[in-house]
mmCIF file of C-alpha atoms and ligand atoms in Angstrom:
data_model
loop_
_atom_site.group_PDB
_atom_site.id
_atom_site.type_symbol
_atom_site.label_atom_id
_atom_site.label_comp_id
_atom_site.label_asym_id
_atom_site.label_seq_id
_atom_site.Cartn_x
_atom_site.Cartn_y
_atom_site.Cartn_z
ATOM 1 C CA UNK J 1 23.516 27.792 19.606
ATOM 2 C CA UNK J 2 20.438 28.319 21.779
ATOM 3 C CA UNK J 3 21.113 31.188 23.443
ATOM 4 C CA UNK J 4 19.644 34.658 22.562
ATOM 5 C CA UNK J 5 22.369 36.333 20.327
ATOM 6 C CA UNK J 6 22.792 39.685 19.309
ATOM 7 C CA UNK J 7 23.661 40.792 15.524
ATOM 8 C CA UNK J 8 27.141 40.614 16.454
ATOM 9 C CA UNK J 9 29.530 38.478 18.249
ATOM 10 C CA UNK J 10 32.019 41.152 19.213
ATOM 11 C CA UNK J 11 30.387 44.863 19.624
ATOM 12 C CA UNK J 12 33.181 47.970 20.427
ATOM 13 C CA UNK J 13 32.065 51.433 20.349
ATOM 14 C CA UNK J 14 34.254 54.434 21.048
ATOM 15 C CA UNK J 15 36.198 52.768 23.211
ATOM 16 C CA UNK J 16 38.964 54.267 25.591
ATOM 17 C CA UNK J 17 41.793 52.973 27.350
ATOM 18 C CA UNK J 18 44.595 55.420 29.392
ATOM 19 C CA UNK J 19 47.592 53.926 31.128
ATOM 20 C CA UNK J 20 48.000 57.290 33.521
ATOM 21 C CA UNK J 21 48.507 59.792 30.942
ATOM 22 C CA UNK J 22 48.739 56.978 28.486
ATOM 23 C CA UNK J 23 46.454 57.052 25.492
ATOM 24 C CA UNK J 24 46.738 53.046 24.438
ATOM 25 C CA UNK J 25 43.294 53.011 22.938
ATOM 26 C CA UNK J 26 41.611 56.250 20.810
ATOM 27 C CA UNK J 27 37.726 55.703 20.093
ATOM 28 C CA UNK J 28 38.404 52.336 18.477
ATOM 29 C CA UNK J 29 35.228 51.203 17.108
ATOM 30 C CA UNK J 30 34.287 47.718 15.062
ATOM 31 C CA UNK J 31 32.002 44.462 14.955
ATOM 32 C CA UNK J 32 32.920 40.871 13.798
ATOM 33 C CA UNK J 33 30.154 38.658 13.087
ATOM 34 C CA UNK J 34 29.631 35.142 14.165
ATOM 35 C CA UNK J 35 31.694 32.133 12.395
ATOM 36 C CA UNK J 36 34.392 34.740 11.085
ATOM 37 C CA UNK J 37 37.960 35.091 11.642
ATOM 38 C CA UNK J 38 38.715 38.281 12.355
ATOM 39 C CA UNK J 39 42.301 40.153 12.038
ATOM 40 C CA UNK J 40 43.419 42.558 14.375
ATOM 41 C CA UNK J 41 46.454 44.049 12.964
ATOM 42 C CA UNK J 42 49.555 46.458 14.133
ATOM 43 C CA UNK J 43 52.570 46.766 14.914
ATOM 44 C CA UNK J 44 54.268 46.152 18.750
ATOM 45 C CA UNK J 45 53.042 48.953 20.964
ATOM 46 C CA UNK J 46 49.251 49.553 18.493
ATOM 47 C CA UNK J 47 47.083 48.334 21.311
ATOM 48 C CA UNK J 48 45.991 44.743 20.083
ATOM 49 C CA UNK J 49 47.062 43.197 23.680
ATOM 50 C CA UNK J 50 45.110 45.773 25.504
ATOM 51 C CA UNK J 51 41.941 45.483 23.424
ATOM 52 C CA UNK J 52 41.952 41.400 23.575
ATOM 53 C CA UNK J 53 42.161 41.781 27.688
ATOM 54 C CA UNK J 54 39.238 44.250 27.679
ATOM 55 C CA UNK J 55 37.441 42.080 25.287
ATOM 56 C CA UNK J 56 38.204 39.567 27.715
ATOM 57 C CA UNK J 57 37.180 41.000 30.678
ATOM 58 C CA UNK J 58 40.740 40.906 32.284
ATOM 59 C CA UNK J 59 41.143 44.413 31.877
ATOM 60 C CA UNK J 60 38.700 47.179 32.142
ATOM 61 C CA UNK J 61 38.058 49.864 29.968
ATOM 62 C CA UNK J 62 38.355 53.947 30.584
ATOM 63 C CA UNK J 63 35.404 54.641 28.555
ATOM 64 C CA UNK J 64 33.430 53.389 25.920
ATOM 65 C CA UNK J 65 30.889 50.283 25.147
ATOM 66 C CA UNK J 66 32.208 46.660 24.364
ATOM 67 C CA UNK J 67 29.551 44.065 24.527
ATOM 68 C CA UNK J 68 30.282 40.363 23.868
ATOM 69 C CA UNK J 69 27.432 38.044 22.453
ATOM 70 C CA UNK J 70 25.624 41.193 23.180
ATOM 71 C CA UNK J 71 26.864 41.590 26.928
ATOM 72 C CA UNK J 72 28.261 43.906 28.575
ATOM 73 C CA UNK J 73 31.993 43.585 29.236
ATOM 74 C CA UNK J 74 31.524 45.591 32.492
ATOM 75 C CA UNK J 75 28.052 43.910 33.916
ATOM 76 C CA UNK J 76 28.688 40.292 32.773
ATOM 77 C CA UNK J 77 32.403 39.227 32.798
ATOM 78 C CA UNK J 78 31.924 35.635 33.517
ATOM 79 C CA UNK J 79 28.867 34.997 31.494
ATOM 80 C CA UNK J 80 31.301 35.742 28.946
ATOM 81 C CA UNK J 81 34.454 33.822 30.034
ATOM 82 C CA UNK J 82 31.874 31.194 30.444
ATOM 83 C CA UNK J 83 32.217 30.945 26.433
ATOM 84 C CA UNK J 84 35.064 32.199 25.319
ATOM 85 C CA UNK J 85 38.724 30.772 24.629
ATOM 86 C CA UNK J 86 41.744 33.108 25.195
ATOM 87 C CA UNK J 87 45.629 31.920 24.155
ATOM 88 C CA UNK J 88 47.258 35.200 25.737
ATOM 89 C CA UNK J 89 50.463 36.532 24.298
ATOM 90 C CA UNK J 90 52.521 35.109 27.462
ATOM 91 C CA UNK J 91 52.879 31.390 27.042
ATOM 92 C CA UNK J 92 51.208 29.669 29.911
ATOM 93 C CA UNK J 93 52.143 26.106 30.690
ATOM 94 C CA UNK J 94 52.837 23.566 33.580
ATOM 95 C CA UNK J 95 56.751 22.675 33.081
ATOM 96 C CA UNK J 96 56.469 19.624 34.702
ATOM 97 C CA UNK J 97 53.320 18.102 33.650
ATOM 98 C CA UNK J 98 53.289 16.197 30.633
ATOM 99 C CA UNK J 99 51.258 17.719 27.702
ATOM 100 C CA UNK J 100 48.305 15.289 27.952
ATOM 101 C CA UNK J 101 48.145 15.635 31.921
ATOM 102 C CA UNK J 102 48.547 19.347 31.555
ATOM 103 C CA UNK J 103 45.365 19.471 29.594
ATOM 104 C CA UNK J 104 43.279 17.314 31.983
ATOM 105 C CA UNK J 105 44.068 19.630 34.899
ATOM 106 C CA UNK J 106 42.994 22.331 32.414
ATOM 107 C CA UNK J 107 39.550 20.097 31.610
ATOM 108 C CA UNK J 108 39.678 19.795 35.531
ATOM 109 C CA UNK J 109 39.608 23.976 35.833
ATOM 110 C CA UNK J 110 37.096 23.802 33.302
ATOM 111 C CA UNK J 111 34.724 21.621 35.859
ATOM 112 C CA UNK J 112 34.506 18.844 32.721
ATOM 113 C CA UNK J 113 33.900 15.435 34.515
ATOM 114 C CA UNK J 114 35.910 12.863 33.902
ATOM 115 C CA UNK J 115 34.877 10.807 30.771
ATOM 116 C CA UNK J 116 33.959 13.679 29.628
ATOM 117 C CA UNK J 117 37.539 14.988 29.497
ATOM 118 C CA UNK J 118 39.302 11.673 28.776
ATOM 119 C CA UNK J 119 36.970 12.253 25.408
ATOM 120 C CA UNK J 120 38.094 15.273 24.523
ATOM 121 C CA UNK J 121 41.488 15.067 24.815
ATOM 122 C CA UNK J 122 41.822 12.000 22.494
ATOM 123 C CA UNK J 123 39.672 14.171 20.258
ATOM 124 C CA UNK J 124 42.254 17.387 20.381
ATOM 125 C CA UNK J 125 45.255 14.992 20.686
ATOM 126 C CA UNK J 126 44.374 13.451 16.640
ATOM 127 C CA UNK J 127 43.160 17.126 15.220
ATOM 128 C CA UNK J 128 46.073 18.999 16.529
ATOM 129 C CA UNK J 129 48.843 16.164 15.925
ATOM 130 C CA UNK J 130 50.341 15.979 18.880
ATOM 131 C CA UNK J 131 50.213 12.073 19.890
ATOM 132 C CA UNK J 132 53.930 12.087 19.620
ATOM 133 C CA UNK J 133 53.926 14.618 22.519
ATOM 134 C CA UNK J 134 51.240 13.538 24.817
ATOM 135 C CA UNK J 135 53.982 11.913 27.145
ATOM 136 C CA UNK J 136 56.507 15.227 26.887
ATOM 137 C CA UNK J 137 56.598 17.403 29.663
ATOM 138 C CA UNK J 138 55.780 20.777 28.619
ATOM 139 C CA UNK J 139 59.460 22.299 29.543
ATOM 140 C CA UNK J 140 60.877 19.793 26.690
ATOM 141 C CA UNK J 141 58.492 21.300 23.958
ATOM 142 C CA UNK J 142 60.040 23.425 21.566
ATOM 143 C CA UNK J 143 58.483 26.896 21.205
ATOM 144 C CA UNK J 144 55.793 25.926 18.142
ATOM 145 C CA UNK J 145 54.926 22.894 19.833
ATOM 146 C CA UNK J 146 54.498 24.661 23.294
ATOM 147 C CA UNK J 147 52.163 27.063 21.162
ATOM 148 C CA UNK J 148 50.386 24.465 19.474
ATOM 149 C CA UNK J 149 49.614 22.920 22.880
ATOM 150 C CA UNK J 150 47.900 25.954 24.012
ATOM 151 C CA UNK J 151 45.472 26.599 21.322
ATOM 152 C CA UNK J 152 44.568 22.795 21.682
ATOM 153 C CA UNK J 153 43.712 23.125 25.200
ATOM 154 C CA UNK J 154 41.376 25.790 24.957
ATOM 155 C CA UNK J 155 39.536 23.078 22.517
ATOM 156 C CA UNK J 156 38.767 20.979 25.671
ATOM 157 C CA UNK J 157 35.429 23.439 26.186
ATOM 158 C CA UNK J 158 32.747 24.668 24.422
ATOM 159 C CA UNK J 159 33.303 28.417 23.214
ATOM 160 C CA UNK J 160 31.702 30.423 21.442
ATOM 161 C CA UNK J 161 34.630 33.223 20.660
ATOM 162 C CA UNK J 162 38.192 32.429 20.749
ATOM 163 C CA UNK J 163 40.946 35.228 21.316
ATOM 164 C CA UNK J 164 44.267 34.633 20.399
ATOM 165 C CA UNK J 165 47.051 37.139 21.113
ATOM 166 C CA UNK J 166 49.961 37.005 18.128
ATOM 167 C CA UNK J 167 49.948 33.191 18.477
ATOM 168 C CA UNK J 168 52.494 32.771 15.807
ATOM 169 C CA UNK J 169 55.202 34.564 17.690
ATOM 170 C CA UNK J 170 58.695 32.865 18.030
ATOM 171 C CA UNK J 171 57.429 29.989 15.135
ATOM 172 C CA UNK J 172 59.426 29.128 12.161
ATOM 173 C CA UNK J 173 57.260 29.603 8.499
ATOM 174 C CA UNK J 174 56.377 25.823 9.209
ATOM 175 C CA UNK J 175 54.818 25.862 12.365
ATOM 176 C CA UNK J 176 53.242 28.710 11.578
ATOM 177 C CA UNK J 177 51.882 27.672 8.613
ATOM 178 C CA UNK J 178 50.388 24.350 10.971
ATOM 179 C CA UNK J 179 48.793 26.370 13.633
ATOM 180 C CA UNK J 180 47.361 28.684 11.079
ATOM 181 C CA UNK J 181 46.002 25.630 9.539
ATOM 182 C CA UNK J 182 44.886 24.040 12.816
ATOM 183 C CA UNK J 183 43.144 26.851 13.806
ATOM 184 C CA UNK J 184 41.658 27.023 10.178
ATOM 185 C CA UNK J 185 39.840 23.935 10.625
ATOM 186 C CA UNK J 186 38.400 24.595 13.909
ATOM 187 C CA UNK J 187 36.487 27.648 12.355
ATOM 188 C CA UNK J 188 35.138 25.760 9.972
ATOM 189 C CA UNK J 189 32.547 24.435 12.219
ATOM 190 C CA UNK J 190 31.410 27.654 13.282
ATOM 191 C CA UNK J 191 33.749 29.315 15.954
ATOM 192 C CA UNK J 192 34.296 32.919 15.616
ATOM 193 C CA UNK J 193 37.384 33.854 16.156
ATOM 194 C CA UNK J 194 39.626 37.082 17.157
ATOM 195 C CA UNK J 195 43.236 36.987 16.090
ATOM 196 C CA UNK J 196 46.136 39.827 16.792
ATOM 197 C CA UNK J 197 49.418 39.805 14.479
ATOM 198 C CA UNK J 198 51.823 41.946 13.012
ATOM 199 C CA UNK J 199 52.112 40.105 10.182
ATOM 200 C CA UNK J 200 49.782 40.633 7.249
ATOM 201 C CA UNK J 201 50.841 37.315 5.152
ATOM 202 C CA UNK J 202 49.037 35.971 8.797
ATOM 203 C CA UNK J 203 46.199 37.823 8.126
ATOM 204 C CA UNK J 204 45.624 37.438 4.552
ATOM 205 C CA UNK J 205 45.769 34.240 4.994
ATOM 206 C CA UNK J 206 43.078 33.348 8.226
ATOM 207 C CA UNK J 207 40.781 36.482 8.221
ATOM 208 C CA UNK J 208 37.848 36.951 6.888
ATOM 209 C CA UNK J 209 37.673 40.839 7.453
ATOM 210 C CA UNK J 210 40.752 42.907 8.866
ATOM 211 C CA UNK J 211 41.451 45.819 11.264
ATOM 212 C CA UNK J 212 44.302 47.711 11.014
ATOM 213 C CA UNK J 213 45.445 49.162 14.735
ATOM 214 C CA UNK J 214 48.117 51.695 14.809
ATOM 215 C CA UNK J 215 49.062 54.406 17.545
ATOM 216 C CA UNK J 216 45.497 52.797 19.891
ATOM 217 C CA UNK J 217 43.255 54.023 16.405
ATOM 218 C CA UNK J 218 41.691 51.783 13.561
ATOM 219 C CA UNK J 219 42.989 53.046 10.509
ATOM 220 C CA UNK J 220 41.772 50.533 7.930
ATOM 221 C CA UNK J 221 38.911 47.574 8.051
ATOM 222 C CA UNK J 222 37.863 45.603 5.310
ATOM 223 C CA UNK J 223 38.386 42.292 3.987
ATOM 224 C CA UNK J 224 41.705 41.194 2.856
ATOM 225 C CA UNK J 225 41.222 42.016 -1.146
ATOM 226 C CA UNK J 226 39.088 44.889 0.132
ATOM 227 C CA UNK J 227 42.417 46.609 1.683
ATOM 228 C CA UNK J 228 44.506 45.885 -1.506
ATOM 229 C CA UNK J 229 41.911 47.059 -4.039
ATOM 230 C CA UNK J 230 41.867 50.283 -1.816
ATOM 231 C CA UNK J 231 45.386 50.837 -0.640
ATOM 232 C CA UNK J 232 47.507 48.133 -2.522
ATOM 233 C CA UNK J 233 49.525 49.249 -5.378
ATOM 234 C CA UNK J 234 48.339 46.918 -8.103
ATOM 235 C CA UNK J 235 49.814 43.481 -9.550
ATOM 236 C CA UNK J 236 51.483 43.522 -12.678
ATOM 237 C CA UNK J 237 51.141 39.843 -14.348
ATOM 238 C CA UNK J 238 53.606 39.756 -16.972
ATOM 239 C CA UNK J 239 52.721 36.606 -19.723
ATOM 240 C CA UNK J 240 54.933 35.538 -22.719
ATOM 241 C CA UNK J 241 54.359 33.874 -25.680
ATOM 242 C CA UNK J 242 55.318 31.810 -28.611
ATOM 243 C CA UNK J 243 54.203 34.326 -31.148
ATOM 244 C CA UNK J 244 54.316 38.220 -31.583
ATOM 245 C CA UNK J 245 52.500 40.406 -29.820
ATOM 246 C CA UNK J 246 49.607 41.888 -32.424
ATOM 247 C CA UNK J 247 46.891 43.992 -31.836
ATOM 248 C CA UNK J 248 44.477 41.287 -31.886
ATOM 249 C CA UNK J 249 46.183 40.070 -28.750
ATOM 250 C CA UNK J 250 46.433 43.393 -27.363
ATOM 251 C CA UNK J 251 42.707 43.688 -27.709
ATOM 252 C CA UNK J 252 41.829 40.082 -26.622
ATOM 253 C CA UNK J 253 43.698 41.097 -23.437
ATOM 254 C CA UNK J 254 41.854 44.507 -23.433
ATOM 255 C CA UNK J 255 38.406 42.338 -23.962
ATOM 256 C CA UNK J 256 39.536 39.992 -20.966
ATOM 257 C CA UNK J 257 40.150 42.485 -18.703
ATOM 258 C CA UNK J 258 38.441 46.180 -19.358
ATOM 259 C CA UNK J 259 40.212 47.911 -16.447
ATOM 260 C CA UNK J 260 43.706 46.796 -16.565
ATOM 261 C CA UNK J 261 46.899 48.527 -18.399
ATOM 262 C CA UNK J 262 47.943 46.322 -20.966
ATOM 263 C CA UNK J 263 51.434 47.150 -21.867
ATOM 264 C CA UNK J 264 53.241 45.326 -24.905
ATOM 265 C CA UNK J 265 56.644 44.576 -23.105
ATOM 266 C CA UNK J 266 58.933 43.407 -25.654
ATOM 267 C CA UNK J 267 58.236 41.455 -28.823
ATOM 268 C CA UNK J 268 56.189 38.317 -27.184
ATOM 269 C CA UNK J 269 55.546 39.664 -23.713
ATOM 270 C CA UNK J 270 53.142 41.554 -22.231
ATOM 271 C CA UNK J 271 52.403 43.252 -18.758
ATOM 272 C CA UNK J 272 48.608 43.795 -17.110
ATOM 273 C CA UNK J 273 48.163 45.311 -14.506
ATOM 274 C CA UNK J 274 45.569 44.136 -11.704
ATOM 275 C CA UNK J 275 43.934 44.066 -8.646
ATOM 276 C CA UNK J 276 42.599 40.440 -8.863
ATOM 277 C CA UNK J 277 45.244 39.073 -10.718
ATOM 278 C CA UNK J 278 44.580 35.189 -9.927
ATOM 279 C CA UNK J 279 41.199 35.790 -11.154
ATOM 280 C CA UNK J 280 42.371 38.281 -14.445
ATOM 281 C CA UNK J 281 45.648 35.484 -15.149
ATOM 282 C CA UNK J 282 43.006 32.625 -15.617
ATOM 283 C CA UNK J 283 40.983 34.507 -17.565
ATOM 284 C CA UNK J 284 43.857 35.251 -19.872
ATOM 285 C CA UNK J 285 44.828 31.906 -19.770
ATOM 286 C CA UNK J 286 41.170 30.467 -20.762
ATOM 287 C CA UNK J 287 41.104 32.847 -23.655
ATOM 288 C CA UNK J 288 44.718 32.745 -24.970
ATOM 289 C CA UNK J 289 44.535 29.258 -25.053
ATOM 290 C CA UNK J 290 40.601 29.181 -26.478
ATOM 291 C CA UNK J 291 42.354 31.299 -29.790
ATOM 292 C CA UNK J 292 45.342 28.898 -30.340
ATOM 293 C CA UNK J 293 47.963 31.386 -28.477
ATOM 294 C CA UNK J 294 51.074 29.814 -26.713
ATOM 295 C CA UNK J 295 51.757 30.459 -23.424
ATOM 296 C CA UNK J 296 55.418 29.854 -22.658
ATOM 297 C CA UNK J 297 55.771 31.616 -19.355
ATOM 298 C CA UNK J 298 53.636 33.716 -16.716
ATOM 299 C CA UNK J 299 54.206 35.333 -13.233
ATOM 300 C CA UNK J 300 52.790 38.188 -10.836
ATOM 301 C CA UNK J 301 54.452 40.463 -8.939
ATOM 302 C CA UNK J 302 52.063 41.329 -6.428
ATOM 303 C CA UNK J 303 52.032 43.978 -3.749
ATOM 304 C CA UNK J 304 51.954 42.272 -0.451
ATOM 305 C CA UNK J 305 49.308 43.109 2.292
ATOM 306 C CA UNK J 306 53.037 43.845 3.580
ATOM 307 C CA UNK J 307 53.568 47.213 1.337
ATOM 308 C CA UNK J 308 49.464 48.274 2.274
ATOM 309 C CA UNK J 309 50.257 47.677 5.721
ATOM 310 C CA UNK J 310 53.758 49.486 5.592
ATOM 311 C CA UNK J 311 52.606 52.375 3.804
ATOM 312 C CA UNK J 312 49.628 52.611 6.183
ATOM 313 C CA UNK J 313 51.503 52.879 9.794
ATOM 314 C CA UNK J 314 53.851 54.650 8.486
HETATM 315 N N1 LIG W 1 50.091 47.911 31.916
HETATM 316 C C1 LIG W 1 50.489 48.947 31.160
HETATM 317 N N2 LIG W 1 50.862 50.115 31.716
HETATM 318 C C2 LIG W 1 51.233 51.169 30.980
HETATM 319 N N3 LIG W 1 51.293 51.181 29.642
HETATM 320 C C3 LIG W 1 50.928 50.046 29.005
HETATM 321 C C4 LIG W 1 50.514 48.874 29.735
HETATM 322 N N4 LIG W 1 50.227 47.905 28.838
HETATM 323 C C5 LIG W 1 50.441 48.438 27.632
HETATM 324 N N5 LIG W 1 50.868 49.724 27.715
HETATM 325 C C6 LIG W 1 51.160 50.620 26.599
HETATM 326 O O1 LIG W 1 50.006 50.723 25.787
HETATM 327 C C7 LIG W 1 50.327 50.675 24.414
HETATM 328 C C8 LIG W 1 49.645 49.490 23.759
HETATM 329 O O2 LIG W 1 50.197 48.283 24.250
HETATM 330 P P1 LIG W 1 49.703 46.848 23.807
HETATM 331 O O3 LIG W 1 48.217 46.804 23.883
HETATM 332 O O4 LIG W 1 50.453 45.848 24.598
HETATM 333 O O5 LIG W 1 50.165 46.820 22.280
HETATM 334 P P2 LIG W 1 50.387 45.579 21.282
HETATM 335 O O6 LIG W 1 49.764 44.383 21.905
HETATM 336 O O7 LIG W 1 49.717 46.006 20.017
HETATM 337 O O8 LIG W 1 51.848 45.438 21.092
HETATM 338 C C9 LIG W 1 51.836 50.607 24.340
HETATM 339 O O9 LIG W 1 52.318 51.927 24.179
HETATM 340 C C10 LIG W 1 52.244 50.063 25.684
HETATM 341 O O10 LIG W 1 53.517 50.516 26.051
HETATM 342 MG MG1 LIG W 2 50.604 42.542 22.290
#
């Protein structure tokens, strides 16, 4: 990018948003960096929809400071829609227009020329899969291929930022899983992006760092094994083997992985407790299987994001 950029991509500070007597937004403050996927978390009614259309300019706010690529939400609103993306939480489509015509018009509102746009759409019509669809008129989609259509639009310009508003809603684990993936590989070349959900697996699974938005306040930010290590119960990986448990195993174990529990859990099983337990469980493996132990069986029972998140709003 050539442009002058501030530190961050996305800059909120104490800011404010009434409805009438309506508190939706409490001094919500945080800053996502460019080329990250950022989570903004909560359940229905937390305030993610309001802060996307202030971040977007749509909606103004009662008090506070939000800057974009360093700009002022209130001074330079289309400097800033200029270069940003936003799939809104209302599905937004032209029912008769087939899906490839829909997105020239869209290139068309865009003011991409011609070629330009015939381009582009070949290009978004291969990395979002949907050349079985171009000819379908948008009213025959099905709701996750409706969705997919418009993230892919907002592809045909250049952005710097792209919002999406709980873009997973009304998608089977499948589709989700796609657009997740879809949107995945667009970041990789450098898009930051800003992403609303109420469903942690979501957020785990996209987000580089995380906000947790209950009740219009932030109540949690960190990375995704940042908010488990703080407010996850831990994972318990439970591994059986051929022989008995000794205490040389018990200590090998211990040696493996200084801060866990190690409980002996029957004759040939045992149960660690972690907070990295990918990490600790191949560790184990590596050395268990260095000294000649057996493995016959291993699994984790993790806490979900799901139980931080639940015991969080609660
Ligand atoms: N236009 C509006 N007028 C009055 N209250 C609103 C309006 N939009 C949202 N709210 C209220 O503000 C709060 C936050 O809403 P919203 O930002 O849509 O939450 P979310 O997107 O997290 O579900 C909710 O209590 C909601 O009822
Ligand atoms: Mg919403």
């Amino acid at each position: 990018m050539t442009h002058l950029r501030s530190d961050s991509c996305i800059s909120v500070t104490q800011l404010k948003k009434k409805y009438g007597e309506k508190t939706a937004l409490d001094e919500v403050s945080f800053e996502v960096n460019y080329g990250k996927v950022f989570g903004f978390l909560g359940p229905n009614g937390a305030g993610k929809s309001t802060t996307i259309n202030i971040l977007t300019t749509l909606l103004l706010p009662s008090s506070g400071n939000v800057k974009i690529f360093g700009l002022d939400v209130n001074k330079a609103s289309s400097a800033i829609r200029k270069r940003i993306g936003v799939v809104s939480q209302q599905p937004s489509s032209e029912a008769n227009l087939t899906v490839e015509r829909a997105m020239d018009l869209y290139g068309l509102m865009w003011g991409i020329e011609r070629t330009k746009r015939k381009e582009k759409i070949t290009e978004i019509i291969n990395s979002f899969d949907l050349q079985e669809i171009r000819n379908v008129k948008n009213d025959e989609l099905s709701i996750g291929q409706k969705r997919r259509v418009q993230v892919a639009r907002e592809f045909i310009h250049e952005m710097d930022l792209l919002f999406l508003d709980e873009p997973t809603v009304g998608l089977d684990p499948t589709a989700r899983r796609v657009l997740l993936d879809y949107i995945k590989s667009q970041v990789k070349s450098g898009l930051t992006v800003f992403f609303t959900t109420h469903i942690m697996e979501e957020a785990e699974y996209l987000c580089d760092d995380i906000a947790i938005i209950n009740r219009g306040k932030i109540i949690a930010f960190d990375t995704p094994l940042g908010l488990k290590k703080k407010y996850g119960k831990e994972n318990i990986i439970q591994i059986q083997i051929k022989e008995k448990i000794s205490e040389l195993i018990l200590k090998l174990a211990s040696n493996v992985s200084p801060d866990s529990q190690i409980i002996k859990d029957g004759e040939n099983s045992l149960k660690i407790t972690s907070i990295d337990p990918q990490n600790t469980l191949t560790k184990l493996i590596e050395n268990f299987t260095l000294k000649g132990i057996k493995i016959i069986n291993v699994s984790i029972s993790s806490p979900s994001l799901e139980d931080v998140f639940l015991t969080m709003v609660k």
